[in-house]
XYZ file of C-alpha atoms in Angstrom:
104
model
C 0.334 -0.206 -0.037
C 2.891 2.715 1.112
C 4.354 2.016 -2.581
C 1.282 2.070 -4.350
C 0.701 5.876 -2.367
C 4.235 7.074 -3.080
C 4.066 6.012 -6.914
C 0.785 8.133 -7.136
C 2.445 11.212 -5.384
C 5.412 10.585 -7.514
C 3.115 10.852 -10.751
C 1.076 13.682 -9.384
C 3.945 16.026 -8.261
C 7.265 15.242 -10.476
C 7.121 15.692 -14.026
C 8.541 12.577 -16.059
C 8.540 10.438 -12.274
C 8.274 7.145 -13.077
C 8.525 7.266 -16.387
C 11.182 5.145 -18.990
C 12.270 8.804 -20.795
C 15.819 9.546 -20.310
C 16.845 12.659 -18.485
C 18.838 15.269 -20.688
C 22.530 14.488 -20.463
C 23.547 18.083 -19.421
C 26.773 17.212 -20.994
C 28.572 20.851 -21.861
C 28.137 22.183 -25.499
C 28.500 25.292 -27.390
C 27.981 27.167 -30.548
C 30.655 24.827 -32.099
C 30.621 21.695 -29.701
C 27.326 20.241 -30.382
C 25.687 17.209 -28.383
C 26.471 13.967 -29.013
C 22.340 12.752 -29.217
C 20.436 13.837 -31.861
C 17.736 13.914 -29.724
C 19.256 16.778 -27.400
C 20.074 20.716 -28.548
C 22.929 22.983 -26.777
C 20.919 25.517 -24.708
C 22.960 28.485 -25.932
C 21.581 31.686 -27.639
C 22.770 34.916 -28.353
C 21.024 37.641 -30.659
C 23.563 39.461 -32.803
C 22.753 41.722 -35.475
C 24.173 42.645 -38.530
C 28.393 43.483 -38.102
C 28.483 47.522 -37.902
C 30.087 49.356 -40.821
C 33.540 49.012 -38.846
C 33.219 44.754 -38.945
C 32.615 44.656 -35.361
C 30.100 42.149 -34.289
C 27.055 43.523 -32.931
C 25.936 40.458 -29.951
C 23.803 40.639 -26.821
C 25.213 38.263 -24.055
C 24.607 35.007 -24.741
C 21.694 32.967 -22.553
C 20.958 29.376 -21.563
C 23.449 26.958 -19.734
C 25.451 25.435 -22.428
C 24.326 22.067 -21.726
C 22.779 19.570 -23.536
C 18.501 19.274 -22.994
C 16.053 17.304 -24.705
C 13.515 18.846 -26.960
C 10.052 18.257 -25.355
C 6.075 18.761 -26.490
C 5.154 17.987 -22.605
C 6.438 17.181 -19.366
C 5.752 13.331 -20.216
C 8.563 13.660 -22.927
C 11.286 14.954 -20.177
C 13.108 12.363 -17.742
C 12.122 12.514 -13.812
C 12.763 15.903 -12.193
C 12.385 17.691 -15.467
C 9.768 19.590 -16.873
C 9.344 21.062 -20.675
C 9.519 24.664 -20.528
C 9.867 27.212 -23.196
C 12.807 29.379 -23.731
C 14.567 31.908 -25.794
C 16.568 29.931 -28.540
C 18.474 32.149 -31.136
C 21.649 30.534 -32.862
C 23.695 33.629 -33.392
C 21.293 35.411 -35.533
C 18.933 38.280 -35.223
C 15.869 36.278 -35.786
C 14.350 35.113 -32.356
C 12.520 32.255 -32.134
C 11.237 30.170 -28.853
C 11.791 26.336 -28.477
C 10.725 24.028 -25.454
C 13.558 21.582 -23.880
C 13.441 19.375 -20.756
C 14.655 21.784 -17.817
C 15.706 20.518 -14.459
């Protein structure tokens, strides 16, 4: 009985709990060092405009954690302890977009 109640609480309050879905690897990555798994993307984002007349790059500060995260549509696609969150994801361009990633 105790195991059943704990399992129910786990499923009710912890995204991905009790599922067979693997967690994000959280391996280190960058704009040039990609994630080893095709199911993951590097959460590193930077808005950059066209170069200035002197050729200097006009980029804002990077956001993201430079770690590999699984893409998701909902919490069921994320591993235990992760939730599916919408994040701003820009690959060094001036085109803003959002994506959903499993975040711990």
